[in-house]
Short mmCIF file of C-alpha atoms in Angstrom, two decimals:
data_model
loop_
_atom_site.label_atom_id
_atom_site.label_comp_id
_atom_site.label_asym_id
_atom_site.label_seq_id
_atom_site.Cartn_x
_atom_site.Cartn_y
_atom_site.Cartn_z
CA MET A 1 -34.52 126.46 114.36
CA PRO A 2 -33.12 128.10 111.42
CA GLU A 3 -29.66 128.95 111.08
CA ASN A 4 -28.19 132.02 110.27
CA VAL A 5 -26.06 132.56 106.85
CA VAL A 6 -24.15 135.91 106.77
CA VAL A 7 -22.36 136.91 103.87
CA VAL A 8 -20.14 139.46 104.08
CA GLY A 9 -19.55 141.47 100.64
CA ALA A 10 -22.63 142.59 98.60
CA GLY A 11 -21.02 142.13 94.84
CA GLN A 12 -22.10 140.12 92.09
CA ALA A 13 -20.49 136.42 94.89
CA GLY A 14 -22.33 137.28 97.81
CA SER A 15 -26.27 138.33 96.16
CA GLU A 16 -25.56 135.38 94.16
CA LEU A 17 -25.48 133.36 97.13
CA ALA A 18 -27.92 134.71 99.01
CA THR A 19 -30.37 134.61 95.73
CA THR A 20 -29.38 130.53 95.37
CA LEU A 21 -29.75 130.01 98.78
CA ARG A 22 -33.52 131.17 98.42
CA GLN A 23 -34.06 129.98 95.66
CA ARG A 24 -33.22 126.52 96.46
CA GLY A 25 -35.23 126.62 99.98
CA TRP A 26 -33.47 128.41 102.46
CA SER A 27 -35.35 129.08 105.20
CA GLY A 28 -32.95 130.72 107.53
CA GLY A 29 -31.73 133.74 108.07
CA ILE A 30 -30.07 135.55 105.32
CA THR A 31 -28.17 139.77 106.11
CA LEU A 32 -25.54 141.24 103.19
CA ILE A 33 -23.04 142.59 104.42
CA GLY A 34 -21.46 145.68 102.05
CA ASP A 35 -19.57 148.32 102.22
CA GLU A 36 -20.66 149.93 99.01
CA VAL A 37 -24.03 151.61 99.02
CA SER A 38 -25.37 151.16 96.21
CA PRO A 39 -27.46 147.58 96.28
CA PRO A 40 -25.08 144.66 94.33
CA TYR A 41 -24.17 145.88 90.60
CA GLN A 42 -22.22 144.10 88.14
CA ARG A 43 -19.24 145.01 87.68
CA PRO A 44 -18.20 144.37 84.03
CA PRO A 45 -20.01 147.50 82.78
CA LEU A 46 -18.36 150.00 84.66
CA SER A 47 -15.02 149.90 82.95
CA LYS A 48 -17.52 149.70 79.09
CA GLY A 49 -21.15 150.64 79.12
CA PHE A 50 -21.30 152.47 81.84
CA LEU A 51 -18.27 154.29 81.26
CA LEU A 52 -19.61 154.98 78.13
CA GLY A 53 -22.50 155.97 79.99
CA LYS A 54 -24.82 154.81 77.32
CA LEU A 55 -25.89 152.48 80.45
CA SER A 56 -27.69 153.82 83.26
CA ARG A 57 -26.98 152.99 86.62
CA GLU A 58 -30.29 150.97 87.68
CA LYS A 59 -28.77 148.44 84.87
CA LEU A 60 -26.45 147.48 86.60
CA TYR A 61 -28.23 146.48 89.51
CA LEU A 62 -28.37 142.89 89.40
CA LYS A 63 -32.24 143.09 91.06
CA PRO A 64 -34.27 146.05 92.16
CA ALA A 65 -33.31 146.48 96.52
CA ALA A 66 -36.76 145.74 97.16
CA THR A 67 -36.45 142.29 95.54
CA TYR A 68 -33.84 141.21 98.68
CA GLU A 69 -37.15 143.04 101.06
CA ARG A 70 -39.23 140.76 99.07
CA PHE A 71 -36.97 137.53 100.12
CA ASN A 72 -36.52 138.07 103.51
CA ILE A 73 -33.25 139.19 102.43
CA ALA A 74 -31.09 141.38 104.61
CA LEU A 75 -29.18 144.03 102.58
CA ARG A 76 -26.57 146.52 105.24
CA LEU A 77 -25.14 148.00 103.11
CA GLY A 78 -22.45 151.15 103.87
CA THR A 79 -21.31 148.51 106.81
CA TRP A 80 -18.57 146.32 106.32
CA ALA A 81 -16.92 144.03 108.20
CA GLU A 82 -13.93 144.43 111.72
CA THR A 83 -13.85 140.82 112.75
CA ILE A 84 -14.75 137.67 112.99
CA ASP A 85 -14.82 136.08 116.75
CA ARG A 86 -14.66 132.96 115.67
CA ALA A 87 -15.41 131.53 119.59
CA ALA A 88 -18.30 133.08 119.56
CA LYS A 89 -20.05 132.47 115.82
CA GLU A 90 -20.31 136.36 115.95
CA LEU A 91 -19.34 138.97 113.04
CA VAL A 92 -18.75 142.13 114.66
CA VAL A 93 -19.08 145.01 111.80
CA SER A 94 -19.01 148.90 111.88
CA ASP A 95 -21.81 149.84 113.45
CA GLY A 96 -20.59 147.71 116.72
CA SER A 97 -22.86 145.05 116.60
CA ARG A 98 -22.37 141.77 117.30
CA LEU A 99 -23.74 138.92 113.98
CA PRO A 100 -24.21 135.33 114.88
CA TYR A 101 -24.19 133.52 111.87
CA ASP A 102 -24.42 129.82 111.70
CA LYS A 103 -22.00 129.62 109.02
CA LEU A 104 -20.15 132.77 107.15
CA VAL A 105 -19.88 133.36 103.93
CA LEU A 106 -16.38 136.09 103.00
CA ALA A 107 -18.03 136.85 99.60
CA THR A 108 -14.89 140.18 99.66
CA GLY A 109 -14.07 139.79 96.27
CA GLY A 110 -11.32 142.40 95.60
CA ARG A 111 -9.41 145.78 96.05
CA ALA A 112 -7.66 148.20 93.00
CA ARG A 113 -3.77 147.48 92.84
CA ARG A 114 -2.39 150.50 93.66
CA LEU A 115 0.21 152.64 92.01
CA THR A 116 3.81 152.42 94.86
CA LEU A 117 6.29 155.52 93.75
CA PRO A 118 8.34 156.21 96.31
CA GLY A 119 8.10 160.08 97.48
CA VAL A 120 3.93 159.82 95.59
CA ASP A 121 1.10 159.91 98.15
CA VAL A 122 -1.91 159.15 95.58
CA ASP A 123 -4.44 159.75 97.43
CA GLN A 124 -3.33 163.69 97.12
CA LEU A 125 -3.43 163.13 94.06
CA ASP A 126 -6.90 164.88 92.11
CA ASN A 127 -6.55 163.37 88.87
CA LEU A 128 -5.85 159.92 89.24
CA PHE A 129 -7.83 157.16 89.33
CA THR A 130 -7.80 153.28 89.69
CA LEU A 131 -12.14 151.52 88.63
CA ARG A 132 -13.37 149.51 90.37
CA ARG A 133 -16.03 150.41 92.08
CA ILE A 134 -19.30 152.74 90.39
CA ASP A 135 -18.03 155.40 92.64
CA ASP A 136 -14.59 155.41 91.10
CA VAL A 137 -16.36 155.66 87.57
CA ASP A 138 -18.40 158.53 89.58
CA ALA A 139 -15.47 160.06 89.90
CA LEU A 140 -13.59 160.10 87.24
CA ARG A 141 -16.36 160.51 84.39
CA PRO A 142 -15.84 164.10 84.29
CA HIS A 143 -12.52 164.28 83.60
CA PHE A 144 -13.61 162.71 80.66
CA VAL A 145 -13.56 165.18 78.51
CA PRO A 146 -12.61 165.41 74.85
CA GLY A 147 -8.99 165.97 74.00
CA ARG A 148 -7.62 165.79 77.59
CA LYS A 149 -4.51 164.03 77.49
CA LEU A 150 -4.87 160.82 79.55
CA VAL A 151 -2.36 158.60 80.47
CA LEU A 152 -3.33 153.88 81.45
CA ILE A 153 -1.24 152.62 83.53
CA GLY A 154 -1.52 148.34 83.00
CA GLY A 155 -2.18 146.98 79.25
CA GLY A 156 -4.40 144.59 80.94
CA TYR A 157 -7.72 143.50 79.61
CA VAL A 158 -9.85 146.94 82.30
CA GLY A 159 -7.42 149.58 80.92
CA LEU A 160 -7.72 148.11 76.84
CA GLU A 161 -11.69 148.22 77.62
CA ILE A 162 -11.40 151.63 79.45
CA ALA A 163 -8.60 153.11 76.83
CA ALA A 164 -11.55 152.15 73.98
CA VAL A 165 -14.66 154.43 75.17
CA ALA A 166 -11.27 157.20 75.81
CA THR A 167 -10.92 157.16 72.71
CA GLN A 168 -14.50 156.68 71.65
CA LEU A 169 -15.85 159.76 74.06
CA ASP A 170 -12.33 162.13 71.94
CA LEU A 171 -9.21 161.39 74.72
CA ASP A 172 -6.24 161.21 73.79
CA VAL A 173 -4.87 158.05 74.74
CA THR A 174 -1.74 156.77 75.78
CA VAL A 175 -1.01 153.29 77.15
CA VAL A 176 1.59 152.74 79.55
CA GLU A 177 2.48 148.41 79.76
CA ALA A 178 5.27 147.25 81.30
CA ALA A 179 5.56 143.75 79.36
CA PRO A 180 6.99 143.87 75.97
CA ARG A 181 2.91 143.14 74.78
CA LEU A 182 -0.04 144.16 76.22
CA LEU A 183 -2.70 141.15 78.00
CA ALA A 184 1.22 139.15 78.01
CA ARG A 185 -0.39 137.49 81.15
CA VAL A 186 -3.60 136.27 79.64
CA THR A 187 -3.13 135.62 75.95
CA GLY A 188 -1.09 134.79 72.71
CA PRO A 189 0.70 137.20 70.93
CA GLU A 190 -1.36 136.67 68.49
CA VAL A 191 -3.95 138.55 70.07
CA SER A 192 -2.07 140.86 71.53
CA GLY A 193 -0.69 142.01 67.73
CA PHE A 194 -4.05 142.02 66.71
CA LEU A 195 -5.57 144.17 69.77
CA GLU A 196 -2.79 146.48 69.82
CA ASP A 197 -2.87 147.64 65.56
CA VAL A 198 -6.58 147.83 66.29
CA HIS A 199 -6.22 150.24 69.15
CA ARG A 200 -3.85 151.99 67.15
CA SER A 201 -5.75 152.06 64.38
CA HIS A 202 -8.62 153.84 66.94
CA GLY A 203 -5.67 156.60 67.47
CA VAL A 204 -4.39 154.86 70.68
CA ARG A 205 -0.79 155.12 71.59
CA PHE A 206 1.05 152.81 73.23
CA ARG A 207 4.88 152.29 75.74
CA LEU A 208 4.91 148.84 75.78
CA ALA A 209 8.13 147.50 78.53
CA ALA A 210 7.67 150.22 79.69
CA THR A 211 7.50 150.86 83.66
CA VAL A 212 6.20 154.68 84.71
CA ALA A 213 9.20 156.19 86.99
CA ASP A 214 7.57 159.39 88.57
CA VAL A 215 4.88 161.59 88.01
CA ALA A 216 5.19 165.25 87.76
CA VAL A 217 2.36 167.21 90.03
CA ASP A 218 1.90 171.33 89.78
CA ALA A 219 2.40 173.64 92.08
CA SER A 220 -0.46 173.10 94.41
CA GLY A 221 0.48 169.48 95.08
CA HIS A 222 -2.55 167.92 93.86
CA ARG A 223 -2.10 167.47 90.24
CA VAL A 224 -0.89 165.33 87.73
CA THR A 225 0.95 166.95 84.86
CA GLY A 226 2.72 164.40 83.31
CA VAL A 227 3.76 160.61 83.69
CA GLU A 228 7.15 159.32 83.66
CA VAL A 229 8.36 156.15 82.02
CA SER A 230 11.18 154.71 81.05
CA ALA A 231 12.20 151.59 78.81
CA SER A 232 14.90 150.35 77.78
CA GLY A 233 16.71 153.17 80.09
CA VAL A 234 15.42 156.05 78.50
CA VAL A 235 13.01 157.98 80.67
CA GLU A 236 10.49 159.74 78.59
CA ARG A 237 7.86 162.40 80.18
CA LEU A 238 3.87 162.10 78.71
CA ASP A 239 1.85 165.13 79.74
CA ALA A 240 -0.72 164.30 81.51
CA GLY A 241 -4.48 166.08 81.91
CA LEU A 242 -6.18 162.97 83.57
CA VAL A 243 -4.13 158.94 84.77
CA LEU A 244 -5.82 156.19 85.35
CA VAL A 245 -4.29 152.80 87.17
CA GLY A 246 -5.57 148.98 85.77
CA ILE A 247 -2.61 146.80 86.94
CA GLY A 248 -4.89 144.65 88.25
CA MET A 249 -6.05 144.51 91.39
CA GLU A 250 -5.87 142.13 95.01
CA PRO A 251 -7.96 140.09 97.16
CA ASN A 252 -8.59 141.57 100.22
CA THR A 253 -8.36 138.38 102.90
CA HIS A 254 -7.35 140.84 105.20
CA LEU A 255 -10.71 139.80 107.59
CA ALA A 256 -9.68 135.79 106.85
CA SER A 257 -6.06 136.92 108.12
CA ALA A 258 -6.21 138.61 111.38
CA ALA A 259 -9.20 135.40 112.02
CA GLY A 260 -6.43 133.05 111.70
CA LEU A 261 -7.82 131.69 108.11
CA GLU A 262 -5.22 130.14 105.59
CA VAL A 263 -4.31 132.52 103.10
CA ASP A 264 -2.18 131.67 100.10
CA ASN A 265 -2.68 134.65 96.73
CA GLY A 266 -6.37 134.22 98.39
CA ILE A 267 -8.36 132.90 101.13
CA VAL A 268 -7.95 129.04 101.04
CA VAL A 269 -10.97 127.32 100.58
CA ASP A 270 -11.21 123.18 99.52
CA GLU A 271 -13.74 121.77 96.09
CA PHE A 272 -17.25 123.13 98.12
CA ALA A 273 -15.72 126.29 99.30
CA ARG A 274 -15.18 126.18 102.76
CA THR A 275 -11.63 127.90 104.72
CA SER A 276 -9.70 126.19 107.24
CA ASP A 277 -13.21 126.43 109.08
CA PRO A 278 -16.20 124.38 108.49
CA ASP A 279 -18.45 127.17 109.39
CA ILE A 280 -16.59 129.51 107.29
CA LEU A 281 -17.33 129.39 103.46
CA ALA A 282 -14.95 132.28 100.92
CA ILE A 283 -16.04 132.87 97.74
CA GLY A 284 -15.33 134.70 94.23
CA ASP A 285 -12.61 136.90 93.64
CA CYS A 286 -10.84 136.47 96.74
CA ALA A 287 -10.80 132.43 97.02
CA ASN A 288 -8.12 130.57 96.32
CA GLN A 289 -10.15 126.84 95.02
CA PRO A 290 -9.06 124.02 94.07
CA SER A 291 -10.09 123.77 89.98
CA ALA A 292 -10.77 120.56 88.10
CA TYR A 293 -10.34 122.45 84.88
CA ALA A 294 -7.15 123.66 85.40
CA GLY A 295 -6.31 120.68 87.78
CA ARG A 296 -4.73 122.91 90.76
CA ARG A 297 -5.29 125.65 92.53
CA ILE A 298 -6.36 129.21 90.83
CA ARG A 299 -7.64 132.18 92.51
CA LEU A 300 -9.83 133.87 89.15
CA GLU A 301 -11.35 137.09 88.79
CA SER A 302 -14.84 136.69 87.60
CA ALA A 303 -18.49 136.90 87.07
CA PRO A 304 -19.38 133.86 85.96
CA ASN A 305 -16.89 132.22 88.49
CA ALA A 306 -18.99 134.34 91.36
CA ILE A 307 -22.04 133.10 90.14
CA GLU A 308 -20.21 130.18 90.06
CA HIS A 309 -18.57 129.40 93.35
CA ALA A 310 -21.59 130.58 94.31
CA LYS A 311 -23.92 127.74 93.69
CA VAL A 312 -21.65 125.74 95.16
CA CYS A 313 -21.40 126.91 98.82
CA ALA A 314 -24.65 127.16 98.72
CA ALA A 315 -25.33 123.70 98.68
CA THR A 316 -22.91 123.32 101.03
CA ILE A 317 -24.67 124.82 103.27
CA LEU A 318 -28.02 123.03 102.03
CA GLY A 319 -25.88 119.77 102.94
CA ARG A 320 -25.63 118.70 99.67
CA PRO A 321 -21.69 119.45 98.85
CA GLN A 322 -20.68 119.33 94.86
CA ALA A 323 -18.13 120.17 93.77
CA SER A 324 -17.57 122.77 90.03
CA THR A 325 -16.29 120.75 87.14
CA ALA A 326 -17.24 123.88 85.22
CA THR A 327 -14.63 125.60 82.80
CA PRO A 328 -13.58 129.70 83.34
CA TRP A 329 -14.39 131.89 80.20
CA PHE A 330 -14.59 136.13 80.16
CA TRP A 331 -15.57 138.78 78.10
CA SER A 332 -14.47 141.86 76.99
CA GLU A 333 -15.65 144.79 74.75
CA GLN A 334 -13.70 147.11 73.48
CA TYR A 335 -14.86 149.37 70.13
CA ASP A 336 -17.20 147.37 68.21
CA LEU A 337 -15.48 143.66 69.25
CA LYS A 338 -16.61 141.08 71.33
CA LEU A 339 -14.39 139.42 72.90
CA GLN A 340 -15.45 135.82 74.57
CA MET A 341 -12.52 133.94 76.58
CA VAL A 342 -12.32 130.58 77.64
CA GLY A 343 -10.04 128.13 79.62
CA LEU A 344 -6.57 129.85 81.47
CA SER A 345 -4.31 129.22 78.12
CA ALA A 346 -0.85 128.92 80.83
CA GLY A 347 0.95 125.71 79.55
CA HIS A 348 0.12 125.61 76.48
CA ASP A 349 2.92 124.17 74.03
CA ARG A 350 1.06 125.79 70.31
CA CYS A 351 -1.77 128.20 68.99
CA ILE A 352 -3.54 127.89 66.62
CA THR A 353 -5.21 130.53 64.98
CA ARG A 354 -8.19 131.12 62.40
CA GLY A 355 -10.09 134.28 61.22
CA GLY A 356 -7.86 137.72 61.85
CA THR A 357 -8.61 139.18 58.97
CA GLY A 358 -8.42 142.89 61.22
CA THR A 359 -12.27 142.89 62.46
CA ALA A 360 -12.02 139.18 64.15
CA MET A 361 -10.07 136.03 64.66
CA SER A 362 -9.96 132.83 66.32
CA ALA A 363 -6.62 131.63 68.49
CA PHE A 364 -7.02 128.14 70.17
CA TYR A 365 -4.41 126.66 72.60
CA LEU A 366 -3.54 123.58 72.69
CA THR A 367 -1.96 121.05 74.89
CA GLY A 368 -0.49 118.80 72.41
CA ASP A 369 -3.71 117.31 70.43
CA ARG A 370 -6.32 119.00 72.56
CA ILE A 371 -7.35 122.58 72.86
CA VAL A 372 -6.73 124.06 76.65
CA ALA A 373 -8.55 127.62 76.01
CA ALA A 374 -9.35 129.92 73.30
CA ASP A 375 -10.07 133.60 72.66
CA VAL A 376 -12.28 134.67 70.24
CA ILE A 377 -13.10 138.04 68.75
CA SER A 378 -16.19 138.89 66.94
CA ARG A 379 -15.96 135.48 65.56
CA PRO A 380 -19.32 133.99 68.41
CA ALA A 381 -20.02 130.85 66.82
CA ASP A 382 -16.78 130.00 67.08
CA PHE A 383 -16.66 130.45 71.15
CA ALA A 384 -19.97 128.31 71.19
CA THR A 385 -18.00 125.29 69.50
CA ALA A 386 -14.52 126.31 71.05
CA ARG A 387 -16.03 125.69 74.72
CA GLN A 388 -17.48 122.36 74.00
CA LEU A 389 -13.51 121.40 72.77
CA VAL A 390 -12.16 123.38 75.94
CA THR A 391 -14.42 121.05 78.08
CA SER A 392 -14.43 118.00 76.33
CA GLY A 393 -11.04 117.83 76.26
CA ARG A 394 -11.43 116.68 73.10
CA PRO A 395 -8.63 115.97 70.90
CA VAL A 396 -8.94 117.90 67.68
CA ASP A 397 -6.38 118.08 63.84
CA PRO A 398 -4.48 121.04 64.22
CA GLU A 399 -4.99 121.55 60.13
CA ARG A 400 -8.57 121.11 60.31
CA LEU A 401 -8.21 123.51 63.31
CA ALA A 402 -6.09 126.35 61.00
CA ASP A 403 -8.19 126.26 58.24
CA SER A 404 -11.75 128.68 58.25
CA GLU A 405 -13.06 127.08 55.63
CA ILE A 406 -13.95 123.91 57.89
CA PRO A 407 -16.17 124.15 60.26
CA LEU A 408 -14.85 124.14 63.99
CA ALA A 409 -17.05 121.48 65.01
CA GLN A 410 -15.31 120.16 62.10
CA ALA A 411 -12.26 119.78 63.61
CA ALA A 412 -12.72 117.70 66.71
CA LEU A 413 -11.48 114.04 65.49
CA MET B 1 -47.76 145.39 84.41
CA PRO B 2 -46.48 142.41 81.86
CA LYS B 3 -47.26 139.05 83.60
CA ILE B 4 -44.90 136.21 82.88
CA THR B 5 -44.68 132.63 83.17
CA PHE B 6 -41.59 130.76 83.41
CA ILE B 7 -42.59 126.48 83.79
CA GLU B 8 -39.28 124.64 85.41
CA ASP B 9 -38.45 121.01 83.43
CA ASP B 10 -40.38 118.71 86.58
CA GLY B 11 -43.49 121.96 85.77
CA THR B 12 -43.32 123.63 88.69
CA GLU B 13 -44.88 127.66 86.99
CA HIS B 14 -43.90 130.63 88.10
CA ALA B 15 -46.06 133.66 87.71
CA VAL B 16 -44.09 137.15 87.76
CA GLU B 17 -45.54 140.45 87.37
CA ALA B 18 -42.97 142.44 84.69
CA GLY B 19 -41.78 145.79 84.70
CA ALA B 20 -41.49 147.90 81.57
CA ASP B 21 -38.47 148.19 79.80
CA GLU B 22 -36.69 145.40 81.19
CA SER B 23 -35.66 141.96 79.82
CA VAL B 24 -37.68 138.52 80.34
CA MET B 25 -33.53 137.57 81.70
CA GLN B 26 -33.97 140.15 84.14
CA ALA B 27 -37.92 139.65 85.50
CA ALA B 28 -36.64 135.73 86.65
CA MET B 29 -33.43 137.75 87.95
CA ASP B 30 -35.89 139.91 89.69
CA ASN B 31 -37.79 137.58 91.04
CA LEU B 32 -35.53 134.66 91.82
CA VAL B 33 -36.75 132.23 89.59
CA PRO B 34 -34.32 129.37 88.74
CA GLY B 35 -32.59 128.30 86.34
CA ILE B 36 -32.04 131.52 84.56
CA VAL B 37 -29.03 131.95 85.47
CA ALA B 38 -27.43 135.08 83.76
CA GLU B 39 -23.47 134.29 83.17
CA CYS B 40 -22.90 137.26 81.30
CA GLY B 41 -25.55 139.69 82.88
CA GLY B 42 -27.60 140.48 80.10
CA TYR B 43 -25.20 141.06 76.72
CA ALA B 44 -25.26 137.73 74.89
CA ASN B 45 -22.40 136.54 76.02
CA CYS B 46 -22.89 133.55 77.45
CA ALA B 47 -26.23 130.49 76.91
CA THR B 48 -27.02 130.81 80.18
CA CYS B 49 -30.48 132.36 80.43
CA HIS B 50 -31.47 129.75 77.55
CA VAL B 51 -35.27 129.03 77.50
CA TYR B 52 -37.97 127.41 74.77
CA VAL B 53 -40.69 129.82 74.76
CA ASP B 54 -44.64 129.08 74.21
CA PRO B 55 -45.39 127.96 71.12
CA GLU B 56 -48.14 130.17 70.73
CA TRP B 57 -45.58 133.32 71.47
CA ALA B 58 -42.47 131.87 69.22
CA ASP B 59 -43.69 134.07 66.35
CA LYS B 60 -44.80 136.81 68.17
CA LEU B 61 -41.73 137.84 69.21
CA PRO B 62 -39.22 139.97 67.98
CA ALA B 63 -37.01 137.79 65.77
CA PRO B 64 -33.39 137.74 67.23
CA GLU B 65 -30.98 139.29 65.97
CA GLU B 66 -27.37 137.30 64.55
CA ALA B 67 -25.69 137.29 67.94
CA GLU B 68 -28.95 135.97 69.97
CA GLU B 69 -28.35 133.10 66.96
CA VAL B 70 -25.34 132.31 66.89
CA MET B 71 -25.06 132.21 70.63
CA ILE B 72 -28.26 130.04 70.83
CA GLU B 73 -25.93 127.26 69.01
CA ALA B 74 -23.75 127.17 72.44
CA ALA B 75 -26.44 125.99 74.77
CA PHE B 76 -27.42 122.74 75.69
CA ASP B 77 -30.70 121.19 74.49
CA VAL B 78 -31.20 123.36 71.42
CA ARG B 79 -35.05 123.53 69.71
CA PRO B 80 -36.64 125.57 67.06
CA THR B 81 -38.27 127.51 69.86
CA SER B 82 -34.72 128.51 71.85
CA ARG B 83 -34.66 131.86 72.82
CA LEU B 84 -31.91 134.18 75.19
CA SER B 85 -34.58 135.54 77.76
CA CYS B 86 -31.72 138.50 77.77
CA GLN B 87 -32.29 139.17 74.37
CA VAL B 88 -36.33 139.03 74.76
CA GLN B 89 -37.98 142.58 75.56
CA VAL B 90 -41.13 142.86 77.97
CA THR B 91 -43.77 144.74 76.43
CA GLU B 92 -46.76 145.31 76.39
CA ASP B 93 -47.69 142.89 73.53
CA THR B 94 -45.25 140.24 75.80
CA ASP B 95 -48.16 140.37 78.42
CA GLY B 96 -49.36 136.89 78.94
CA LEU B 97 -45.35 135.48 77.59
CA ILE B 98 -44.71 131.50 79.63
CA VAL B 99 -41.50 130.19 78.33
CA GLN B 100 -40.75 126.55 79.16
CA LEU B 101 -36.54 126.69 81.43
CA PRO B 102 -34.15 123.87 79.67
CA ALA B 103 -33.52 120.82 82.23
CA SER B 104 -29.58 121.64 82.12
CA GLN B 105 -30.37 125.42 83.81
CA THR B 106 -32.88 123.89 86.51
CA GLY B 107 -29.98 121.04 87.84
CA ALA B 108 -29.26 122.02 91.81
#
């Protein structure tokens, strides 16, 4: 008798799991539940080409809705999970129905972290936004008008991508970042400085090591007119016609924790994507997984991880469990720069760069004589090689690595 | 609608009808053809939609742009007929296109 797989979350991980199961011959039922009304779509372009208006909505969709129908994948959009009845092995969904499952997969993703300020209800503010979903872009795009003063809270990748788009659309952009440099959690100072210079050359202003102390609102109480930032004890008011908050995401773990599953910075899973209940699995942004690459538990927020983790999960469900050996990687686009990042640089002991021309550079993060991570800006050939060097763990010669005249592959010992 | 045939490393063929104005990668995604991973979603940022274009077709397609050429180097087992399928557009002229899928992408 065929079994039922129910997937909570119709993002990239959930969609990939459903289609991978079918590709690999799963003949049982597959139900994909998503609280958004769009069919599964790519999130990365939301803060890039889609916000800029050069990419249509349909181009975001991973597949046309008809594909799911054709392959007998039940898509239940605009629907969300209420609770998991683990004893009955049923998922209770928002329309009151109960879906029996043999395997339940939580691909619940995350939500944009909200700005919290004493005495301020951000839900009441009509010109303050976060950006995580298509709806968010639809809501904020009418505010992207030339000359408008945009205060962007958060200097991470999403914040910088939005800054680049807004600048190209002739908004007046100021980025407020709590750390003393951009991308402080994920890159070295060399890359932070490079990108700061690029953004400044396009007219973006920065307030670094600055925290948001308060927002000023107009008489209606619904419109932000200014953002008060505090840096080194000095408070400054930035005029704002539009505020975007890009301070990261929080994994959606409530459903799992309410069901008594282990949660610790995400839903805790083993190397085969299984939670503490063997019939419930978790994948993608919401999952805290052991990483063979990192040698520790990590939670990754990325599309490549969503795809890779879905494939691990599919293999487990199909009874051929196989742990991932993938090296994490990420990408970004800002102006005409192509940023490609491989590995996790945390814990490196030195950074070696090559290029650094103002329009391109590569930064290699080393532990001992091995490259553990690399940030490559508009030098895609370096990225291709760096990916192989990080994955293989081959030792490199630091002097050859630093010499742009020597092909990167020849830096390997 | 232009037809494309994808051939897995083990010889399994997938003949699909592609929509106009989409990439060969998207045609594979739309039809659940295995072996096109497409991690970056179609922007020549990775090399997980690598295909070998049938030799009969290799010269009939527009040549790759630089972004594609350098990323192909990141793929496994690169051959003269290697392309990133996200960068190959489906047109009426590609009706009947045949591409082979690398073994590295089809492994379960």
